[in-house]
PDB file of C-alpha atoms in Angstrom:
ATOM      1  CA  UNK A   1      11.435   5.008 -23.710  1.00  0.00           C
ATOM      2  CA  UNK A   2      12.553   2.473 -26.520  1.00  0.00           C
ATOM      3  CA  UNK A   3      16.229   2.390 -27.143  1.00  0.00           C
ATOM      4  CA  UNK A   4      15.792   3.010 -31.355  1.00  0.00           C
ATOM      5  CA  UNK A   5      19.148   2.206 -31.435  1.00  0.00           C
ATOM      6  CA  UNK A   6      18.578  -1.501 -31.099  1.00  0.00           C
ATOM      7  CA  UNK A   7      16.138  -1.035 -33.570  1.00  0.00           C
ATOM      8  CA  UNK A   8      17.229  -3.179 -36.998  1.00  0.00           C
ATOM      9  CA  UNK A   9      17.316  -1.013 -39.646  1.00  0.00           C
ATOM     10  CA  UNK A  10      14.519  -1.877 -43.267  1.00  0.00           C
ATOM     11  CA  UNK A  11      13.107  -1.667 -45.608  1.00  0.00           C
ATOM     12  CA  UNK A  12       9.310  -1.525 -46.974  1.00  0.00           C
ATOM     13  CA  UNK A  13       7.602  -0.455 -51.125  1.00  0.00           C
ATOM     14  CA  UNK A  14       5.339   2.573 -49.817  1.00  0.00           C
ATOM     15  CA  UNK A  15       2.087   1.952 -51.433  1.00  0.00           C
ATOM     16  CA  UNK A  16       3.744  -0.289 -54.306  1.00  0.00           C
ATOM     17  CA  UNK A  17       5.869   1.876 -55.789  1.00  0.00           C
ATOM     18  CA  UNK A  18       8.534   3.528 -53.462  1.00  0.00           C
ATOM     19  CA  UNK A  19      10.977   2.017 -51.962  1.00  0.00           C
ATOM     20  CA  UNK A  20      11.570   2.987 -48.287  1.00  0.00           C
ATOM     21  CA  UNK A  21      14.539   2.161 -46.193  1.00  0.00           C
ATOM     22  CA  UNK A  22      13.749   3.463 -41.830  1.00  0.00           C
ATOM     23  CA  UNK A  23      17.241   3.419 -39.836  1.00  0.00           C
ATOM     24  CA  UNK A  24      16.798   4.138 -35.681  1.00  0.00           C
ATOM     25  CA  UNK A  25      19.650   5.865 -34.236  1.00  0.00           C
ATOM     26  CA  UNK A  26      21.801   8.211 -35.750  1.00  0.00           C
ATOM     27  CA  UNK A  27      23.868   5.074 -37.736  1.00  0.00           C
ATOM     28  CA  UNK A  28      24.072   7.367 -41.116  1.00  0.00           C
ATOM     29  CA  UNK A  29      24.497  10.643 -38.720  1.00  0.00           C
ATOM     30  CA  UNK A  30      27.178  11.946 -40.407  1.00  0.00           C
ATOM     31  CA  UNK A  31      25.998  11.506 -43.904  1.00  0.00           C
ATOM     32  CA  UNK A  32      23.352  14.707 -42.913  1.00  0.00           C
ATOM     33  CA  UNK A  33      26.239  16.998 -43.858  1.00  0.00           C
ATOM     34  CA  UNK A  34      26.368  16.043 -47.426  1.00  0.00           C
ATOM     35  CA  UNK A  35      22.079  16.497 -47.770  1.00  0.00           C
ATOM     36  CA  UNK A  36      21.466  18.760 -50.856  1.00  0.00           C
ATOM     37  CA  UNK A  37      18.348  20.618 -51.847  1.00  0.00           C
ATOM     38  CA  UNK A  38      16.772  20.425 -54.803  1.00  0.00           C
ATOM     39  CA  UNK A  39      14.050  21.593 -54.609  1.00  0.00           C
ATOM     40  CA  UNK A  40      11.768  18.546 -54.073  1.00  0.00           C
ATOM     41  CA  UNK A  41      10.090  17.553 -50.263  1.00  0.00           C
ATOM     42  CA  UNK A  42      13.032  15.751 -49.278  1.00  0.00           C
ATOM     43  CA  UNK A  43      16.857  16.934 -49.277  1.00  0.00           C
ATOM     44  CA  UNK A  44      19.254  14.334 -50.905  1.00  0.00           C
ATOM     45  CA  UNK A  45      22.516  12.769 -51.271  1.00  0.00           C
ATOM     46  CA  UNK A  46      24.783  12.693 -54.216  1.00  0.00           C
ATOM     47  CA  UNK A  47      25.822   8.984 -54.971  1.00  0.00           C
ATOM     48  CA  UNK A  48      29.160   9.874 -55.189  1.00  0.00           C
ATOM     49  CA  UNK A  49      29.261  10.146 -51.303  1.00  0.00           C
ATOM     50  CA  UNK A  50      27.034   7.433 -50.314  1.00  0.00           C
ATOM     51  CA  UNK A  51      24.451   4.615 -52.000  1.00  0.00           C
ATOM     52  CA  UNK A  52      22.827   1.964 -51.863  1.00  0.00           C
ATOM     53  CA  UNK A  53      23.431  -1.742 -53.393  1.00  0.00           C
ATOM     54  CA  UNK A  54      22.608  -4.860 -54.077  1.00  0.00           C
ATOM     55  CA  UNK A  55      25.121  -7.302 -52.793  1.00  0.00           C
ATOM     56  CA  UNK A  56      24.021 -11.445 -50.927  1.00  0.00           C
ATOM     57  CA  UNK A  57      24.684 -11.137 -47.401  1.00  0.00           C
ATOM     58  CA  UNK A  58      24.665 -15.091 -45.261  1.00  0.00           C
ATOM     59  CA  UNK A  59      22.181 -16.144 -48.264  1.00  0.00           C
ATOM     60  CA  UNK A  60      19.838 -13.693 -48.428  1.00  0.00           C
ATOM     61  CA  UNK A  61      19.797 -10.539 -50.771  1.00  0.00           C
ATOM     62  CA  UNK A  62      19.816  -7.280 -49.578  1.00  0.00           C
ATOM     63  CA  UNK A  63      20.083  -4.001 -49.179  1.00  0.00           C
ATOM     64  CA  UNK A  64      23.449  -2.020 -48.653  1.00  0.00           C
ATOM     65  CA  UNK A  65      24.294   1.337 -47.353  1.00  0.00           C
ATOM     66  CA  UNK A  66      27.474   2.726 -47.387  1.00  0.00           C
ATOM     67  CA  UNK A  67      30.369   5.428 -48.800  1.00  0.00           C
ATOM     68  CA  UNK A  68      33.592   4.357 -50.639  1.00  0.00           C
ATOM     69  CA  UNK A  69      35.400   3.395 -47.221  1.00  0.00           C
ATOM     70  CA  UNK A  70      32.896   1.867 -45.077  1.00  0.00           C
ATOM     71  CA  UNK A  71      29.299  -0.485 -45.282  1.00  0.00           C
ATOM     72  CA  UNK A  72      27.552   1.106 -42.676  1.00  0.00           C
ATOM     73  CA  UNK A  73      24.588  -1.633 -42.233  1.00  0.00           C
ATOM     74  CA  UNK A  74      22.403  -3.866 -44.882  1.00  0.00           C
ATOM     75  CA  UNK A  75      19.050  -5.527 -44.678  1.00  0.00           C
ATOM     76  CA  UNK A  76      17.121  -7.637 -45.893  1.00  0.00           C
ATOM     77  CA  UNK A  77      14.985  -7.461 -49.170  1.00  0.00           C
ATOM     78  CA  UNK A  78      12.875  -9.517 -51.396  1.00  0.00           C
ATOM     79  CA  UNK A  79      14.078  -9.186 -55.653  1.00  0.00           C
ATOM     80  CA  UNK A  80      11.047  -7.066 -56.211  1.00  0.00           C
ATOM     81  CA  UNK A  81      12.786  -4.084 -54.698  1.00  0.00           C
ATOM     82  CA  UNK A  82      15.627  -4.747 -57.236  1.00  0.00           C
ATOM     83  CA  UNK A  83      12.834  -4.666 -60.000  1.00  0.00           C
ATOM     84  CA  UNK A  84      11.506  -1.212 -58.702  1.00  0.00           C
ATOM     85  CA  UNK A  85      15.131   0.338 -57.998  1.00  0.00           C
ATOM     86  CA  UNK A  86      16.162  -0.488 -61.166  1.00  0.00           C
ATOM     87  CA  UNK A  87      13.174   1.880 -63.225  1.00  0.00           C
ATOM     88  CA  UNK A  88      13.183   4.502 -60.116  1.00  0.00           C
ATOM     89  CA  UNK A  89      16.969   4.685 -58.747  1.00  0.00           C
ATOM     90  CA  UNK A  90      16.253   6.613 -55.727  1.00  0.00           C
ATOM     91  CA  UNK A  91      15.340   5.173 -51.991  1.00  0.00           C
ATOM     92  CA  UNK A  92      13.408   7.238 -49.267  1.00  0.00           C
ATOM     93  CA  UNK A  93      15.247   6.608 -46.045  1.00  0.00           C
ATOM     94  CA  UNK A  94      13.641   7.899 -43.375  1.00  0.00           C
ATOM     95  CA  UNK A  95      14.934   8.763 -40.038  1.00  0.00           C
ATOM     96  CA  UNK A  96      12.311   8.285 -36.754  1.00  0.00           C
ATOM     97  CA  UNK A  97      13.150   9.514 -34.011  1.00  0.00           C
ATOM     98  CA  UNK A  98      10.374   7.008 -32.477  1.00  0.00           C
ATOM     99  CA  UNK A  99       9.809   3.408 -33.139  1.00  0.00           C
ATOM    100  CA  UNK A 100       7.720   2.983 -36.678  1.00  0.00           C
ATOM    101  CA  UNK A 101       6.459   0.262 -38.220  1.00  0.00           C
ATOM    102  CA  UNK A 102       6.213  -0.406 -41.980  1.00  0.00           C
ATOM    103  CA  UNK A 103       2.584  -0.354 -41.746  1.00  0.00           C
ATOM    104  CA  UNK A 104       2.099   2.820 -40.097  1.00  0.00           C
ATOM    105  CA  UNK A 105       4.296   5.218 -42.855  1.00  0.00           C
ATOM    106  CA  UNK A 106       2.015   6.689 -44.949  1.00  0.00           C
ATOM    107  CA  UNK A 107       0.765   4.853 -47.929  1.00  0.00           C
ATOM    108  CA  UNK A 108       0.881   7.356 -51.382  1.00  0.00           C
ATOM    109  CA  UNK A 109       2.403   7.765 -54.270  1.00  0.00           C
ATOM    110  CA  UNK A 110       2.997  11.212 -54.301  1.00  0.00           C
ATOM    111  CA  UNK A 111       6.537  12.553 -52.411  1.00  0.00           C
ATOM    112  CA  UNK A 112       4.684  16.226 -51.544  1.00  0.00           C
ATOM    113  CA  UNK A 113       1.518  14.758 -49.436  1.00  0.00           C
ATOM    114  CA  UNK A 114       4.530  11.852 -47.966  1.00  0.00           C
ATOM    115  CA  UNK A 115       6.951  15.251 -46.588  1.00  0.00           C
ATOM    116  CA  UNK A 116       3.268  16.436 -45.521  1.00  0.00           C
ATOM    117  CA  UNK A 117       2.304  13.667 -43.601  1.00  0.00           C
ATOM    118  CA  UNK A 118       5.736  13.796 -41.533  1.00  0.00           C
ATOM    119  CA  UNK A 119       6.096  17.819 -40.935  1.00  0.00           C
ATOM    120  CA  UNK A 120       2.469  17.890 -40.016  1.00  0.00           C
ATOM    121  CA  UNK A 121       1.738  13.828 -38.302  1.00  0.00           C
ATOM    122  CA  UNK A 122       4.355  13.013 -37.123  1.00  0.00           C
ATOM    123  CA  UNK A 123       6.093  16.664 -36.625  1.00  0.00           C
ATOM    124  CA  UNK A 124       9.008  17.205 -38.831  1.00  0.00           C
ATOM    125  CA  UNK A 125      11.147  17.121 -34.952  1.00  0.00           C
ATOM    126  CA  UNK A 126      10.551  13.447 -34.948  1.00  0.00           C
ATOM    127  CA  UNK A 127      11.496  12.554 -38.572  1.00  0.00           C
ATOM    128  CA  UNK A 128      13.559  13.383 -41.079  1.00  0.00           C
ATOM    129  CA  UNK A 129      14.213  11.995 -44.606  1.00  0.00           C
ATOM    130  CA  UNK A 130      16.424  12.106 -47.207  1.00  0.00           C
ATOM    131  CA  UNK A 131      16.292  10.781 -50.742  1.00  0.00           C
ATOM    132  CA  UNK A 132      19.590   8.676 -51.703  1.00  0.00           C
ATOM    133  CA  UNK A 133      20.603   6.338 -54.859  1.00  0.00           C
ATOM    134  CA  UNK A 134      20.571   2.570 -55.753  1.00  0.00           C
ATOM    135  CA  UNK A 135      23.632   2.589 -57.754  1.00  0.00           C
ATOM    136  CA  UNK A 136      23.679  -0.875 -59.907  1.00  0.00           C
ATOM    137  CA  UNK A 137      27.288  -3.102 -61.231  1.00  0.00           C
ATOM    138  CA  UNK A 138      26.688  -0.694 -64.104  1.00  0.00           C
ATOM    139  CA  UNK A 139      25.578   2.613 -62.248  1.00  0.00           C
ATOM    140  CA  UNK A 140      28.967   2.162 -59.807  1.00  0.00           C
ATOM    141  CA  UNK A 141      31.445   1.183 -62.726  1.00  0.00           C
ATOM    142  CA  UNK A 142      29.811   4.220 -64.449  1.00  0.00           C
ATOM    143  CA  UNK A 143      29.958   6.939 -61.271  1.00  0.00           C
ATOM    144  CA  UNK A 144      32.674   5.071 -59.745  1.00  0.00           C
ATOM    145  CA  UNK A 145      35.169   3.266 -61.858  1.00  0.00           C
ATOM    146  CA  UNK A 146      36.840   0.673 -59.965  1.00  0.00           C
ATOM    147  CA  UNK A 147      37.435   2.253 -57.058  1.00  0.00           C
ATOM    148  CA  UNK A 148      34.387  -0.211 -55.352  1.00  0.00           C
TER     149      UNK A 148
END
């Protein structure tokens, strides 16, 4: 059996349109308590509770998962990811309970179809998914002031 806690989170683009981060283990379990149902195929986390932002980490452009108090992890990204996020502002975060490669994620622009794939082909007991906000520097100032 593969130890998921040793697998690093990674960022991928689904169908050239949606930014997704795949997180293994229980790295973001405490965030699940903040999930809200918007009636969409995925629940979401309010950007006032937790969010993703871009930062340079060790000389590499990275996507960083954080709250006011803590930085949880970061994963390297390409500049194209930031361009997509400036238009979309949401990140699909997948929590598989098995090793999941980027090329194995269903390529679709339809979030309902992606949710169906997760629930019926993968099995809802094998993977969760949430939508998180992506904040630019301007967004952080707007929603969080100078606190972060």
